[in-house]
JSON list of C-alpha atoms and ligand atoms in Angstrom, two decimals:
[
{"chain": "A", "resi": 1, "resn": "MET", "atom": "CA", "xyz": [-2.88, 13.82, 17.00]},
{"chain": "A", "resi": 2, "resn": "THR", "atom": "CA", "xyz": [-2.94, 16.72, 14.53]},
{"chain": "A", "resi": 3, "resn": "SER", "atom": "CA", "xyz": [-2.24, 16.33, 10.86]},
{"chain": "A", "resi": 4, "resn": "GLU", "atom": "CA", "xyz": [1.14, 18.10, 11.31]},
{"chain": "A", "resi": 5, "resn": "ASP", "atom": "CA", "xyz": [2.09, 15.67, 14.08]},
{"chain": "A", "resi": 6, "resn": "ARG", "atom": "CA", "xyz": [1.22, 12.76, 11.82]},
{"chain": "A", "resi": 7, "resn": "ILE", "atom": "CA", "xyz": [3.38, 14.07, 9.00]},
{"chain": "A", "resi": 8, "resn": "THR", "atom": "CA", "xyz": [6.31, 14.61, 11.37]},
{"chain": "A", "resi": 9, "resn": "ALA", "atom": "CA", "xyz": [5.89, 11.11, 12.78]},
{"chain": "A", "resi": 10, "resn": "LEU", "atom": "CA", "xyz": [5.77, 9.66, 9.25]},
{"chain": "A", "resi": 11, "resn": "ARG", "atom": "CA", "xyz": [9.00, 11.46, 8.36]},
{"chain": "A", "resi": 12, "resn": "MET", "atom": "CA", "xyz": [10.69, 10.12, 11.51]},
{"chain": "A", "resi": 13, "resn": "LEU", "atom": "CA", "xyz": [9.49, 6.61, 10.72]},
{"chain": "A", "resi": 14, "resn": "ALA", "atom": "CA", "xyz": [10.94, 6.88, 7.19]},
{"chain": "A", "resi": 15, "resn": "GLU", "atom": "CA", "xyz": [14.26, 7.94, 8.68]},
{"chain": "A", "resi": 16, "resn": "GLU", "atom": "CA", "xyz": [14.23, 4.98, 11.04]},
{"chain": "A", "resi": 17, "resn": "ALA", "atom": "CA", "xyz": [13.35, 2.60, 8.19]},
{"chain": "A", "resi": 18, "resn": "SER", "atom": "CA", "xyz": [16.15, 3.98, 6.01]},
{"chain": "A", "resi": 19, "resn": "GLU", "atom": "CA", "xyz": [18.64, 2.27, 8.35]},
{"chain": "A", "resi": 20, "resn": "CYS", "atom": "CA", "xyz": [16.62, -0.87, 8.98]},
{"chain": "A", "resi": 21, "resn": "THR", "atom": "CA", "xyz": [18.45, -4.19, 9.40]},
{"chain": "A", "resi": 22, "resn": "ARG", "atom": "CA", "xyz": [15.51, -6.23, 10.76]},
{"chain": "A", "resi": 23, "resn": "CYS", "atom": "CA", "xyz": [15.67, -8.86, 8.01]},
{"chain": "A", "resi": 24, "resn": "PRO", "atom": "CA", "xyz": [18.22, -10.18, 5.50]},
{"chain": "A", "resi": 25, "resn": "LEU", "atom": "CA", "xyz": [16.74, -8.12, 2.65]},
{"chain": "A", "resi": 26, "resn": "HIS", "atom": "CA", "xyz": [18.75, -5.14, 3.88]},
{"chain": "A", "resi": 27, "resn": "GLU", "atom": "CA", "xyz": [21.94, -6.82, 2.70]},
{"chain": "A", "resi": 28, "resn": "GLY", "atom": "CA", "xyz": [21.06, -6.57, -0.98]},
{"chain": "A", "resi": 29, "resn": "ARG", "atom": "CA", "xyz": [19.26, -3.25, -1.12]},
{"chain": "A", "resi": 30, "resn": "THR", "atom": "CA", "xyz": [20.36, 0.00, -2.74]},
{"chain": "A", "resi": 31, "resn": "HIS", "atom": "CA", "xyz": [17.57, 2.01, -1.09]},
{"chain": "A", "resi": 32, "resn": "VAL", "atom": "CA", "xyz": [14.80, 1.36, 1.37]},
{"chain": "A", "resi": 33, "resn": "VAL", "atom": "CA", "xyz": [11.54, 2.07, -0.46]},
{"chain": "A", "resi": 34, "resn": "PHE", "atom": "CA", "xyz": [9.45, 3.43, 2.39]},
{"chain": "A", "resi": 35, "resn": "GLY", "atom": "CA", "xyz": [6.54, 4.98, 0.50]},
{"chain": "A", "resi": 36, "resn": "ASP", "atom": "CA", "xyz": [5.59, 8.06, -1.46]},
{"chain": "A", "resi": 37, "resn": "GLY", "atom": "CA", "xyz": [2.72, 10.44, -2.08]},
{"chain": "A", "resi": 38, "resn": "ASN", "atom": "CA", "xyz": [0.31, 12.56, -0.11]},
{"chain": "A", "resi": 39, "resn": "PRO", "atom": "CA", "xyz": [0.65, 11.94, 3.64]},
{"chain": "A", "resi": 40, "resn": "ARG", "atom": "CA", "xyz": [-2.91, 13.26, 4.05]},
{"chain": "A", "resi": 41, "resn": "ALA", "atom": "CA", "xyz": [-4.33, 10.96, 1.36]},
{"chain": "A", "resi": 42, "resn": "ASP", "atom": "CA", "xyz": [-7.82, 9.51, 1.68]},
{"chain": "A", "resi": 43, "resn": "LEU", "atom": "CA", "xyz": [-6.72, 6.66, -0.54]},
{"chain": "A", "resi": 44, "resn": "MET", "atom": "CA", "xyz": [-3.66, 4.49, 0.04]},
{"chain": "A", "resi": 45, "resn": "PHE", "atom": "CA", "xyz": [-2.24, 1.76, -2.22]},
{"chain": "A", "resi": 46, "resn": "ILE", "atom": "CA", "xyz": [-0.22, -1.19, -0.95]},
{"chain": "A", "resi": 47, "resn": "GLY", "atom": "CA", "xyz": [1.89, -3.27, -3.31]},
{"chain": "A", "resi": 48, "resn": "GLU", "atom": "CA", "xyz": [4.16, -6.21, -2.64]},
{"chain": "A", "resi": 49, "resn": "GLY", "atom": "CA", "xyz": [7.76, -5.06, -2.58]},
{"chain": "A", "resi": 50, "resn": "PRO", "atom": "CA", "xyz": [10.22, -2.95, -4.56]},
{"chain": "A", "resi": 51, "resn": "GLY", "atom": "CA", "xyz": [11.57, -4.15, -7.89]},
{"chain": "A", "resi": 52, "resn": "ARG", "atom": "CA", "xyz": [14.85, -3.15, -9.52]},
{"chain": "A", "resi": 53, "resn": "HIS", "atom": "CA", "xyz": [13.82, 0.36, -10.55]},
{"chain": "A", "resi": 54, "resn": "GLU", "atom": "CA", "xyz": [12.23, 1.06, -7.18]},
{"chain": "A", "resi": 55, "resn": "ASP", "atom": "CA", "xyz": [15.37, -0.15, -5.37]},
{"chain": "A", "resi": 56, "resn": "GLU", "atom": "CA", "xyz": [17.52, 2.11, -7.57]},
{"chain": "A", "resi": 57, "resn": "GLN", "atom": "CA", "xyz": [15.38, 5.20, -7.06]},
{"chain": "A", "resi": 58, "resn": "GLY", "atom": "CA", "xyz": [14.08, 4.62, -3.52]},
{"chain": "A", "resi": 59, "resn": "LEU", "atom": "CA", "xyz": [10.50, 5.20, -4.70]},
{"chain": "A", "resi": 60, "resn": "PRO", "atom": "CA", "xyz": [7.57, 2.78, -5.04]},
{"chain": "A", "resi": 61, "resn": "PHE", "atom": "CA", "xyz": [6.04, 1.84, -8.37]},
{"chain": "A", "resi": 62, "resn": "VAL", "atom": "CA", "xyz": [8.36, 3.70, -10.74]},
{"chain": "A", "resi": 63, "resn": "GLY", "atom": "CA", "xyz": [8.90, 0.82, -13.22]},
{"chain": "A", "resi": 64, "resn": "ARG", "atom": "CA", "xyz": [6.43, -0.62, -15.74]},
{"chain": "A", "resi": 65, "resn": "SER", "atom": "CA", "xyz": [3.91, -1.60, -13.05]},
{"chain": "A", "resi": 66, "resn": "GLY", "atom": "CA", "xyz": [4.14, 1.94, -11.74]},
{"chain": "A", "resi": 67, "resn": "GLN", "atom": "CA", "xyz": [3.44, 3.44, -15.16]},
{"chain": "A", "resi": 68, "resn": "LEU", "atom": "CA", "xyz": [0.32, 1.33, -15.41]},
{"chain": "A", "resi": 69, "resn": "LEU", "atom": "CA", "xyz": [-0.71, 2.35, -11.89]},
{"chain": "A", "resi": 70, "resn": "SER", "atom": "CA", "xyz": [-0.39, 6.03, -12.88]},
{"chain": "A", "resi": 71, "resn": "THR", "atom": "CA", "xyz": [-2.55, 5.40, -15.96]},
{"chain": "A", "resi": 72, "resn": "LEU", "atom": "CA", "xyz": [-5.17, 3.63, -13.85]},
{"chain": "A", "resi": 73, "resn": "LEU", "atom": "CA", "xyz": [-5.23, 6.55, -11.40]},
{"chain": "A", "resi": 74, "resn": "GLU", "atom": "CA", "xyz": [-5.80, 8.95, -14.30]},
{"chain": "A", "resi": 75, "resn": "ARG", "atom": "CA", "xyz": [-8.68, 6.79, -15.52]},
{"chain": "A", "resi": 76, "resn": "VAL", "atom": "CA", "xyz": [-10.49, 7.43, -12.21]},
{"chain": "A", "resi": 77, "resn": "GLY", "atom": "CA", "xyz": [-9.61, 11.12, -12.03]},
{"chain": "A", "resi": 78, "resn": "LEU", "atom": "CA", "xyz": [-6.71, 10.88, -9.58]},
{"chain": "A", "resi": 79, "resn": "SER", "atom": "CA", "xyz": [-2.99, 11.54, -9.76]},
{"chain": "A", "resi": 80, "resn": "ARG", "atom": "CA", "xyz": [-0.13, 10.11, -7.78]},
{"chain": "A", "resi": 81, "resn": "THR", "atom": "CA", "xyz": [0.03, 13.26, -5.66]},
{"chain": "A", "resi": 82, "resn": "ASP", "atom": "CA", "xyz": [-3.54, 12.59, -4.45]},
{"chain": "A", "resi": 83, "resn": "VAL", "atom": "CA", "xyz": [-2.72, 9.16, -3.02]},
{"chain": "A", "resi": 84, "resn": "TYR", "atom": "CA", "xyz": [-0.08, 7.49, -0.88]},
{"chain": "A", "resi": 85, "resn": "ILE", "atom": "CA", "xyz": [1.72, 4.37, -2.15]},
{"chain": "A", "resi": 86, "resn": "ALA", "atom": "CA", "xyz": [3.63, 1.84, -0.06]},
{"chain": "A", "resi": 87, "resn": "ASN", "atom": "CA", "xyz": [4.58, -1.83, -0.09]},
{"chain": "A", "resi": 88, "resn": "VAL", "atom": "CA", "xyz": [4.36, -4.82, 2.25]},
{"chain": "A", "resi": 89, "resn": "VAL", "atom": "CA", "xyz": [8.17, -5.09, 2.33]},
{"chain": "A", "resi": 90, "resn": "LYS", "atom": "CA", "xyz": [10.36, -2.03, 2.01]},
{"chain": "A", "resi": 91, "resn": "CYS", "atom": "CA", "xyz": [13.48, -3.67, 0.55]},
{"chain": "A", "resi": 92, "resn": "ARG", "atom": "CA", "xyz": [13.79, -5.49, -2.77]},
{"chain": "A", "resi": 93, "resn": "PRO", "atom": "CA", "xyz": [13.69, -9.29, -2.61]},
{"chain": "A", "resi": 94, "resn": "PRO", "atom": "CA", "xyz": [16.59, -10.61, -4.72]},
{"chain": "A", "resi": 95, "resn": "GLY", "atom": "CA", "xyz": [15.65, -11.37, -8.32]},
{"chain": "A", "resi": 96, "resn": "ASN", "atom": "CA", "xyz": [12.12, -10.10, -7.55]},
{"chain": "A", "resi": 97, "resn": "ARG", "atom": "CA", "xyz": [11.22, -13.30, -5.72]},
{"chain": "A", "resi": 98, "resn": "ASP", "atom": "CA", "xyz": [8.18, -13.30, -3.42]},
{"chain": "A", "resi": 99, "resn": "PRO", "atom": "CA", "xyz": [8.77, -11.83, 0.03]},
{"chain": "A", "resi": 100, "resn": "ARG", "atom": "CA", "xyz": [9.12, -14.57, 2.67]},
{"chain": "A", "resi": 101, "resn": "PRO", "atom": "CA", "xyz": [6.90, -14.82, 5.74]},
{"chain": "A", "resi": 102, "resn": "ASP", "atom": "CA", "xyz": [9.76, -13.88, 8.08]},
{"chain": "A", "resi": 103, "resn": "GLU", "atom": "CA", "xyz": [10.57, -10.81, 5.96]},
{"chain": "A", "resi": 104, "resn": "ILE", "atom": "CA", "xyz": [6.92, -9.73, 5.98]},
{"chain": "A", "resi": 105, "resn": "ALA", "atom": "CA", "xyz": [6.74, -10.29, 9.73]},
{"chain": "A", "resi": 106, "resn": "ALA", "atom": "CA", "xyz": [9.86, -8.19, 10.29]},
{"chain": "A", "resi": 107, "resn": "CYS", "atom": "CA", "xyz": [8.57, -5.33, 8.10]},
{"chain": "A", "resi": 108, "resn": "LYS", "atom": "CA", "xyz": [4.85, -5.18, 8.79]},
{"chain": "A", "resi": 109, "resn": "SER", "atom": "CA", "xyz": [4.94, -2.78, 11.72]},
{"chain": "A", "resi": 110, "resn": "TYR", "atom": "CA", "xyz": [6.24, -0.06, 9.37]},
{"chain": "A", "resi": 111, "resn": "LEU", "atom": "CA", "xyz": [3.18, -0.55, 7.17]},
{"chain": "A", "resi": 112, "resn": "ALA", "atom": "CA", "xyz": [0.80, -0.67, 10.13]},
{"chain": "A", "resi": 113, "resn": "GLU", "atom": "CA", "xyz": [2.23, 2.61, 11.40]},
{"chain": "A", "resi": 114, "resn": "GLN", "atom": "CA", "xyz": [2.03, 4.19, 7.92]},
{"chain": "A", "resi": 115, "resn": "ILE", "atom": "CA", "xyz": [-1.66, 3.31, 7.72]},
{"chain": "A", "resi": 116, "resn": "ARG", "atom": "CA", "xyz": [-2.30, 4.65, 11.21]},
{"chain": "A", "resi": 117, "resn": "LEU", "atom": "CA", "xyz": [-0.53, 7.96, 10.53]},
{"chain": "A", "resi": 118, "resn": "ILE", "atom": "CA", "xyz": [-1.92, 8.55, 7.04]},
{"chain": "A", "resi": 119, "resn": "ASP", "atom": "CA", "xyz": [-5.38, 7.44, 8.17]},
{"chain": "A", "resi": 120, "resn": "PRO", "atom": "CA", "xyz": [-6.87, 6.79, 4.71]},
{"chain": "A", "resi": 121, "resn": "ALA", "atom": "CA", "xyz": [-10.60, 6.13, 4.30]},
{"chain": "A", "resi": 122, "resn": "ALA", "atom": "CA", "xyz": [-9.84, 3.36, 1.80]},
{"chain": "A", "resi": 123, "resn": "VAL", "atom": "CA", "xyz": [-6.83, 1.11, 1.24]},
{"chain": "A", "resi": 124, "resn": "VAL", "atom": "CA", "xyz": [-6.42, -0.54, -2.17]},
{"chain": "A", "resi": 125, "resn": "THR", "atom": "CA", "xyz": [-4.40, -3.73, -1.84]},
{"chain": "A", "resi": 126, "resn": "LEU", "atom": "CA", "xyz": [-2.57, -4.59, -5.05]},
{"chain": "A", "resi": 127, "resn": "GLY", "atom": "CA", "xyz": [-2.33, -8.34, -5.46]},
{"chain": "A", "resi": 128, "resn": "ASN", "atom": "CA", "xyz": [-2.18, -11.28, -3.12]},
{"chain": "A", "resi": 129, "resn": "PHE", "atom": "CA", "xyz": [0.48, -10.27, -0.62]},
{"chain": "A", "resi": 130, "resn": "SER", "atom": "CA", "xyz": [-1.06, -7.07, 0.71]},
{"chain": "A", "resi": 131, "resn": "THR", "atom": "CA", "xyz": [-4.60, -8.47, 0.45]},
{"chain": "A", "resi": 132, "resn": "LYS", "atom": "CA", "xyz": [-3.71, -11.57, 2.47]},
{"chain": "A", "resi": 133, "resn": "LEU", "atom": "CA", "xyz": [-1.80, -9.55, 5.07]},
{"chain": "A", "resi": 134, "resn": "LEU", "atom": "CA", "xyz": [-4.54, -7.01, 5.73]},
{"chain": "A", "resi": 135, "resn": "LEU", "atom": "CA", "xyz": [-7.59, -9.24, 5.40]},
{"chain": "A", "resi": 136, "resn": "LYS", "atom": "CA", "xyz": [-5.98, -12.31, 7.00]},
{"chain": "A", "resi": 137, "resn": "THR", "atom": "CA", "xyz": [-7.19, -14.53, 4.23]},
{"chain": "A", "resi": 138, "resn": "GLU", "atom": "CA", "xyz": [-5.81, -17.35, 2.15]},
{"chain": "A", "resi": 139, "resn": "THR", "atom": "CA", "xyz": [-8.32, -16.67, -0.63]},
{"chain": "A", "resi": 140, "resn": "GLY", "atom": "CA", "xyz": [-6.69, -15.53, -3.87]},
{"chain": "A", "resi": 141, "resn": "ILE", "atom": "CA", "xyz": [-7.10, -12.08, -5.35]},
{"chain": "A", "resi": 142, "resn": "THR", "atom": "CA", "xyz": [-9.33, -13.22, -8.23]},
{"chain": "A", "resi": 143, "resn": "ARG", "atom": "CA", "xyz": [-12.01, -14.20, -5.73]},
{"chain": "A", "resi": 144, "resn": "MET", "atom": "CA", "xyz": [-11.39, -11.36, -3.28]},
{"chain": "A", "resi": 145, "resn": "ARG", "atom": "CA", "xyz": [-11.54, -8.43, -5.71]},
{"chain": "A", "resi": 146, "resn": "GLY", "atom": "CA", "xyz": [-14.70, -6.65, -6.85]},
{"chain": "A", "resi": 147, "resn": "ARG", "atom": "CA", "xyz": [-15.94, -5.55, -3.43]},
{"chain": "A", "resi": 148, "resn": "ALA", "atom": "CA", "xyz": [-14.93, -3.52, -0.39]},
{"chain": "A", "resi": 149, "resn": "TYR", "atom": "CA", "xyz": [-14.20, -5.06, 3.01]},
{"chain": "A", "resi": 150, "resn": "PRO", "atom": "CA", "xyz": [-14.76, -3.11, 6.25]},
{"chain": "A", "resi": 151, "resn": "TRP", "atom": "CA", "xyz": [-11.44, -2.95, 8.06]},
{"chain": "A", "resi": 152, "resn": "TRP", "atom": "CA", "xyz": [-10.65, -0.99, 11.23]},
{"chain": "A", "resi": 153, "resn": "ASN", "atom": "CA", "xyz": [-13.23, 1.72, 10.54]},
{"chain": "A", "resi": 154, "resn": "ARG", "atom": "CA", "xyz": [-12.06, 2.08, 6.97]},
{"chain": "A", "resi": 155, "resn": "HIS", "atom": "CA", "xyz": [-12.34, -0.06, 3.85]},
{"chain": "A", "resi": 156, "resn": "VAL", "atom": "CA", "xyz": [-9.98, -2.37, 2.05]},
{"chain": "A", "resi": 157, "resn": "VAL", "atom": "CA", "xyz": [-10.55, -2.69, -1.70]},
{"chain": "A", "resi": 158, "resn": "PRO", "atom": "CA", "xyz": [-8.51, -5.57, -3.10]},
{"chain": "A", "resi": 159, "resn": "THR", "atom": "CA", "xyz": [-7.51, -5.54, -6.74]},
{"chain": "A", "resi": 160, "resn": "PHE", "atom": "CA", "xyz": [-4.98, -7.20, -9.01]},
{"chain": "A", "resi": 161, "resn": "HIS", "atom": "CA", "xyz": [-1.33, -6.25, -8.92]},
{"chain": "A", "resi": 162, "resn": "PRO", "atom": "CA", "xyz": [-0.48, -4.08, -11.96]},
{"chain": "A", "resi": 163, "resn": "ALA", "atom": "CA", "xyz": [2.08, -6.71, -13.00]},
{"chain": "A", "resi": 164, "resn": "ALA", "atom": "CA", "xyz": [-0.83, -9.15, -13.45]},
{"chain": "A", "resi": 165, "resn": "ALA", "atom": "CA", "xyz": [-2.55, -6.65, -15.73]},
{"chain": "A", "resi": 166, "resn": "LEU", "atom": "CA", "xyz": [0.67, -6.26, -17.73]},
{"chain": "A", "resi": 167, "resn": "ARG", "atom": "CA", "xyz": [0.82, -10.04, -18.13]},
{"chain": "A", "resi": 168, "resn": "ASN", "atom": "CA", "xyz": [-2.87, -10.70, -18.77]},
{"chain": "A", "resi": 169, "resn": "GLY", "atom": "CA", "xyz": [-4.03, -7.71, -20.78]},
{"chain": "A", "resi": 170, "resn": "PRO", "atom": "CA", "xyz": [-6.99, -5.36, -21.12]},
{"chain": "A", "resi": 171, "resn": "ARG", "atom": "CA", "xyz": [-9.62, -7.44, -19.31]},
{"chain": "A", "resi": 172, "resn": "VAL", "atom": "CA", "xyz": [-7.61, -7.28, -16.08]},
{"chain": "A", "resi": 173, "resn": "VAL", "atom": "CA", "xyz": [-6.97, -3.55, -16.62]},
{"chain": "A", "resi": 174, "resn": "GLU", "atom": "CA", "xyz": [-10.72, -2.93, -16.89]},
{"chain": "A", "resi": 175, "resn": "GLU", "atom": "CA", "xyz": [-11.38, -4.95, -13.72]},
{"chain": "A", "resi": 176, "resn": "MET", "atom": "CA", "xyz": [-8.81, -2.84, -11.92]},
{"chain": "A", "resi": 177, "resn": "VAL", "atom": "CA", "xyz": [-10.53, 0.33, -13.13]},
{"chain": "A", "resi": 178, "resn": "THR", "atom": "CA", "xyz": [-13.82, -1.00, -11.75]},
{"chain": "A", "resi": 179, "resn": "ASP", "atom": "CA", "xyz": [-12.14, -1.66, -8.38]},
{"chain": "A", "resi": 180, "resn": "LEU", "atom": "CA", "xyz": [-10.57, 1.80, -8.30]},
{"chain": "A", "resi": 181, "resn": "GLN", "atom": "CA", "xyz": [-13.94, 3.37, -9.12]},
{"chain": "A", "resi": 182, "resn": "LEU", "atom": "CA", "xyz": [-15.34, 1.56, -6.10]},
{"chain": "A", "resi": 183, "resn": "ALA", "atom": "CA", "xyz": [-12.52, 2.98, -3.96]},
{"chain": "A", "resi": 184, "resn": "THR", "atom": "CA", "xyz": [-13.17, 6.52, -5.23]},
{"chain": "A", "resi": 185, "resn": "ARG", "atom": "CA", "xyz": [-16.87, 6.16, -4.36]},
{"chain": "A", "resi": 186, "resn": "ILE", "atom": "CA", "xyz": [-15.92, 5.14, -0.84]},
{"chain": "A", "resi": 187, "resn": "ILE", "atom": "CA", "xyz": [-13.67, 8.16, -0.34]},
{"chain": "A", "resi": 188, "resn": "ALA", "atom": "CA", "xyz": [-16.33, 10.47, -1.80]},
{"chain": "A", "resi": 189, "resn": "GLU", "atom": "CA", "xyz": [-18.92, 9.13, 0.62]},
{"chain": "A", "resi": 190, "resn": "ARG", "atom": "CA", "xyz": [-16.58, 9.05, 3.59]},
{"chain": "A", "resi": 191, "resn": "PRO", "atom": "CA", "xyz": [-14.38, 12.15, 3.60]},
{"chain": "A", "resi": 192, "resn": "SER", "atom": "CA", "xyz": [-11.30, 12.20, 5.76]},
{"chain": "A", "resi": 193, "resn": "ALA", "atom": "CA", "xyz": [-11.65, 12.88, 9.47]},
{"chain": "A", "resi": 194, "resn": "PRO", "atom": "CA", "xyz": [-11.29, 16.58, 10.33]},
{"chain": "A", "resi": 195, "resn": "ASP", "atom": "CA", "xyz": [-7.82, 17.64, 11.34]},
{"chain": "A", "resi": 196, "resn": "GLY", "atom": "CA", "xyz": [-7.01, 16.57, 14.87]},
{"chain": "A", "resi": 197, "resn": "GLU", "atom": "CA", "xyz": [-9.61, 13.85, 14.99]},
{"chain": "A", "resi": 198, "resn": "THR", "atom": "CA", "xyz": [-8.62, 10.23, 14.97]},
{"chain": "A", "resi": 199, "resn": "ALA", "atom": "CA", "xyz": [-11.95, 8.61, 14.22]},
{"chain": "A", "resi": 200, "resn": "ARG", "atom": "CA", "xyz": [-10.51, 5.71, 12.26]},
{"chain": "A", "resi": 201, "resn": "GLU", "atom": "CA", "xyz": [-7.32, 5.33, 14.24]},
{"chain": "A", "resi": 202, "resn": "PRO", "atom": "CA", "xyz": [-6.86, 1.74, 15.32]},
{"chain": "A", "resi": 203, "resn": "GLU", "atom": "CA", "xyz": [-4.40, 0.38, 17.81]},
{"chain": "A", "resi": 204, "resn": "GLN", "atom": "CA", "xyz": [-1.32, 0.09, 15.62]},
{"chain": "A", "resi": 205, "resn": "THR", "atom": "CA", "xyz": [-0.21, -3.14, 17.21]},
{"chain": "A", "resi": 206, "resn": "ALA", "atom": "CA", "xyz": [-3.58, -4.76, 16.52]},
{"chain": "A", "resi": 207, "resn": "LEU", "atom": "CA", "xyz": [-3.62, -4.12, 12.77]},
{"chain": "A", "resi": 208, "resn": "PHE", "atom": "CA", "xyz": [-1.87, -7.24, 11.57]},
{"chain": "A", "resi": 209, "resn": "SER", "atom": "CA", "xyz": [-1.79, -9.27, 14.77]},
{"chain": "B", "resi": 1, "resn": "LIG", "atom": "N1", "xyz": [5.76, -3.91, -7.49]},
{"chain": "B", "resi": 1, "resn": "LIG", "atom": "C1", "xyz": [5.41, -3.71, -6.22]},
{"chain": "B", "resi": 1, "resn": "LIG", "atom": "O1", "xyz": [4.71, -4.49, -5.62]},
{"chain": "B", "resi": 1, "resn": "LIG", "atom": "N2", "xyz": [5.84, -2.60, -5.63]},
{"chain": "B", "resi": 1, "resn": "LIG", "atom": "C2", "xyz": [6.58, -1.69, -6.25]},
{"chain": "B", "resi": 1, "resn": "LIG", "atom": "O2", "xyz": [6.92, -0.69, -5.63]},
{"chain": "B", "resi": 1, "resn": "LIG", "atom": "C3", "xyz": [6.91, -1.93, -7.59]},
{"chain": "B", "resi": 1, "resn": "LIG", "atom": "C4", "xyz": [6.50, -3.04, -8.20]}
]
């Protein structure tokens, strides 16, 4: 699959998701927050789910957590246009509650397909929800972070959710910077597959099975 084909497929998937009614979260949403950024990114970030500002604007991480994420990216020499950002669930849980297992189950094939089409060398999981989904673990983020995990011919680098850094202060921010530095080292060592090649491409259905 060429890079152009991937971008077209990603656009079609976003269109499909924009009308999604697979779970009850669609009833309360203003916008589906599919994802944003560089569809050819070597580095992808996965959060939890949209908050109020994201729901209003239809874009991920545009509220306070998003501002911190942008600052963290700058600290490691990246900008939002270098990376791709998505969430585990694409519609806002009411009152910012945690996404439920049935909602995650209904939504996760969108994320699996996003990862397959973008084909990043490293995926940074922000917080417990995305880390547990990808790495199939019950271990909390505090113990998981600080290292990279091989995952479908790429790497997952778990780190805290920016909201945790906003709550807990500079020590958590610095740990997140350390984790992002690790992710940037991985992408420097393992550049993206040449156009047309699908070296890291897993079976989409197997990703979260
Ligand atoms: N928190 C998330 O997990 N995702 C967003 O898009 C915004 C805040």
